[in-house]
mmCIF file of C-alpha atoms in Angstrom:
data_model
loop_
_atom_site.group_PDB
_atom_site.id
_atom_site.type_symbol
_atom_site.label_atom_id
_atom_site.label_comp_id
_atom_site.label_asym_id
_atom_site.label_seq_id
_atom_site.Cartn_x
_atom_site.Cartn_y
_atom_site.Cartn_z
ATOM 1 C CA SER A 1 247.246 97.011 58.713
ATOM 2 C CA LYS A 2 245.620 95.552 55.626
ATOM 3 C CA VAL A 3 246.208 98.782 53.690
ATOM 4 C CA LEU A 4 249.959 98.603 54.343
ATOM 5 C CA ARG A 5 250.105 94.960 53.254
ATOM 6 C CA ASP A 6 248.069 95.678 50.115
ATOM 7 C CA PHE A 7 250.328 98.651 49.306
ATOM 8 C CA GLN A 8 253.431 96.458 49.476
ATOM 9 C CA LYS A 9 251.813 93.832 47.256
ATOM 10 C CA LEU A 10 251.304 96.487 44.564
ATOM 11 C CA TYR A 11 254.567 98.361 45.216
ATOM 12 C CA PRO A 12 257.293 95.934 46.310
ATOM 13 C CA CYS A 13 260.023 96.978 48.715
ATOM 14 C CA PRO A 14 262.613 99.146 46.913
ATOM 15 C CA SER A 15 265.549 97.405 48.602
ATOM 16 C CA THR A 16 264.480 93.767 48.346
ATOM 17 C CA GLY A 17 261.827 93.696 45.628
ATOM 18 C CA LYS A 18 259.668 91.571 47.931
ATOM 19 C CA THR A 19 255.928 92.027 48.244
ATOM 20 C CA THR A 20 255.827 90.910 51.894
ATOM 21 C CA GLY A 21 257.945 91.238 54.995
ATOM 22 C CA ALA A 22 260.479 93.770 56.179
ATOM 23 C CA CYS A 23 261.915 96.426 53.904
ATOM 24 C CA PRO A 24 265.408 97.343 55.169
ATOM 25 C CA GLY A 25 266.222 101.019 54.805
ATOM 26 C CA TRP A 26 262.706 102.045 53.757
ATOM 27 C CA ALA A 27 259.434 102.993 55.475
ATOM 28 C CA ARG A 28 255.878 103.336 54.240
ATOM 29 C CA ASP A 29 254.609 106.885 54.569
ATOM 30 C CA HIS A 30 251.293 108.657 54.143
ATOM 31 C CA VAL A 31 251.686 111.356 51.474
ATOM 32 C CA ILE A 32 248.964 113.428 53.131
ATOM 33 C CA PRO A 33 249.317 112.698 56.861
ATOM 34 C CA LEU A 34 246.359 111.161 58.648
ATOM 35 C CA SER A 35 246.534 114.093 61.070
ATOM 36 C CA GLU A 36 245.869 116.401 58.094
ATOM 37 C CA ARG A 37 242.809 114.402 57.017
ATOM 38 C CA GLY A 38 244.734 112.171 54.647
ATOM 39 C CA PHE A 39 243.284 108.772 53.870
ATOM 40 C CA ASP A 40 244.632 105.462 55.104
ATOM 41 C CA ALA A 41 244.525 104.140 51.546
ATOM 42 C CA ILE A 42 246.944 102.705 49.005
ATOM 43 C CA HIS A 43 246.788 105.836 46.828
ATOM 44 C CA ASN A 44 247.987 107.926 49.808
ATOM 45 C CA LEU A 45 251.094 105.837 50.556
ATOM 46 C CA GLN A 46 254.666 105.966 49.318
ATOM 47 C CA TRP A 47 258.044 104.448 50.160
ATOM 48 C CA LEU A 48 260.483 106.806 51.880
ATOM 49 C CA PRO A 49 264.102 106.120 52.840
ATOM 50 C CA ASN A 50 264.419 105.766 56.638
ATOM 51 C CA GLU A 51 266.682 108.821 56.912
ATOM 52 C CA VAL A 52 263.989 110.976 55.289
ATOM 53 C CA LYS A 53 261.129 109.414 57.259
ATOM 54 C CA SER A 54 262.946 109.962 60.563
ATOM 55 C CA CYS A 55 263.957 113.558 59.791
ATOM 56 C CA LYS A 56 262.565 115.876 62.442
ATOM 57 C CA ASN A 57 261.026 118.535 60.226
ATOM 58 C CA ASP A 58 258.734 118.556 57.206
ATOM 59 C CA PHE A 59 261.363 120.231 55.045
ATOM 60 C CA CYS A 60 263.340 116.980 54.762
ATOM 61 C CA LYS A 61 260.374 115.084 53.341
ATOM 62 C CA ASP A 62 259.386 118.004 51.072
ATOM 63 C CA ARG A 63 262.923 118.288 49.656
ATOM 64 C CA TYR A 64 263.054 114.536 49.003
ATOM 65 C CA GLU A 65 259.650 114.536 47.273
ATOM 66 C CA ARG A 66 260.565 117.536 45.099
ATOM 67 C CA ASN A 67 263.694 115.692 43.991
ATOM 68 C CA VAL A 68 261.891 112.410 43.281
ATOM 69 C CA TYR A 69 258.986 114.025 41.445
ATOM 70 C CA LYS A 70 261.156 116.803 39.939
ATOM 71 C CA TYR A 71 258.787 119.479 41.200
ATOM 72 C CA ASN A 72 260.068 123.021 41.518
ATOM 73 C CA LYS A 73 258.038 126.174 41.993
#
């Protein structure tokens, strides 16, 4: 979609540094899922490593985000 392309133009692929095309090892992800009324907008997207994106439970993504953003309760 246009939003995904625009996101990559602003935030190049972490593995290649390219602003277009494939991004090996990484996936674009909605921070607040669309199913939870998140927006399909640049400000609601982030890059996630494939192993985190494909993890079967939310805990994997939460643990990764806490580590990246250094958030602890």
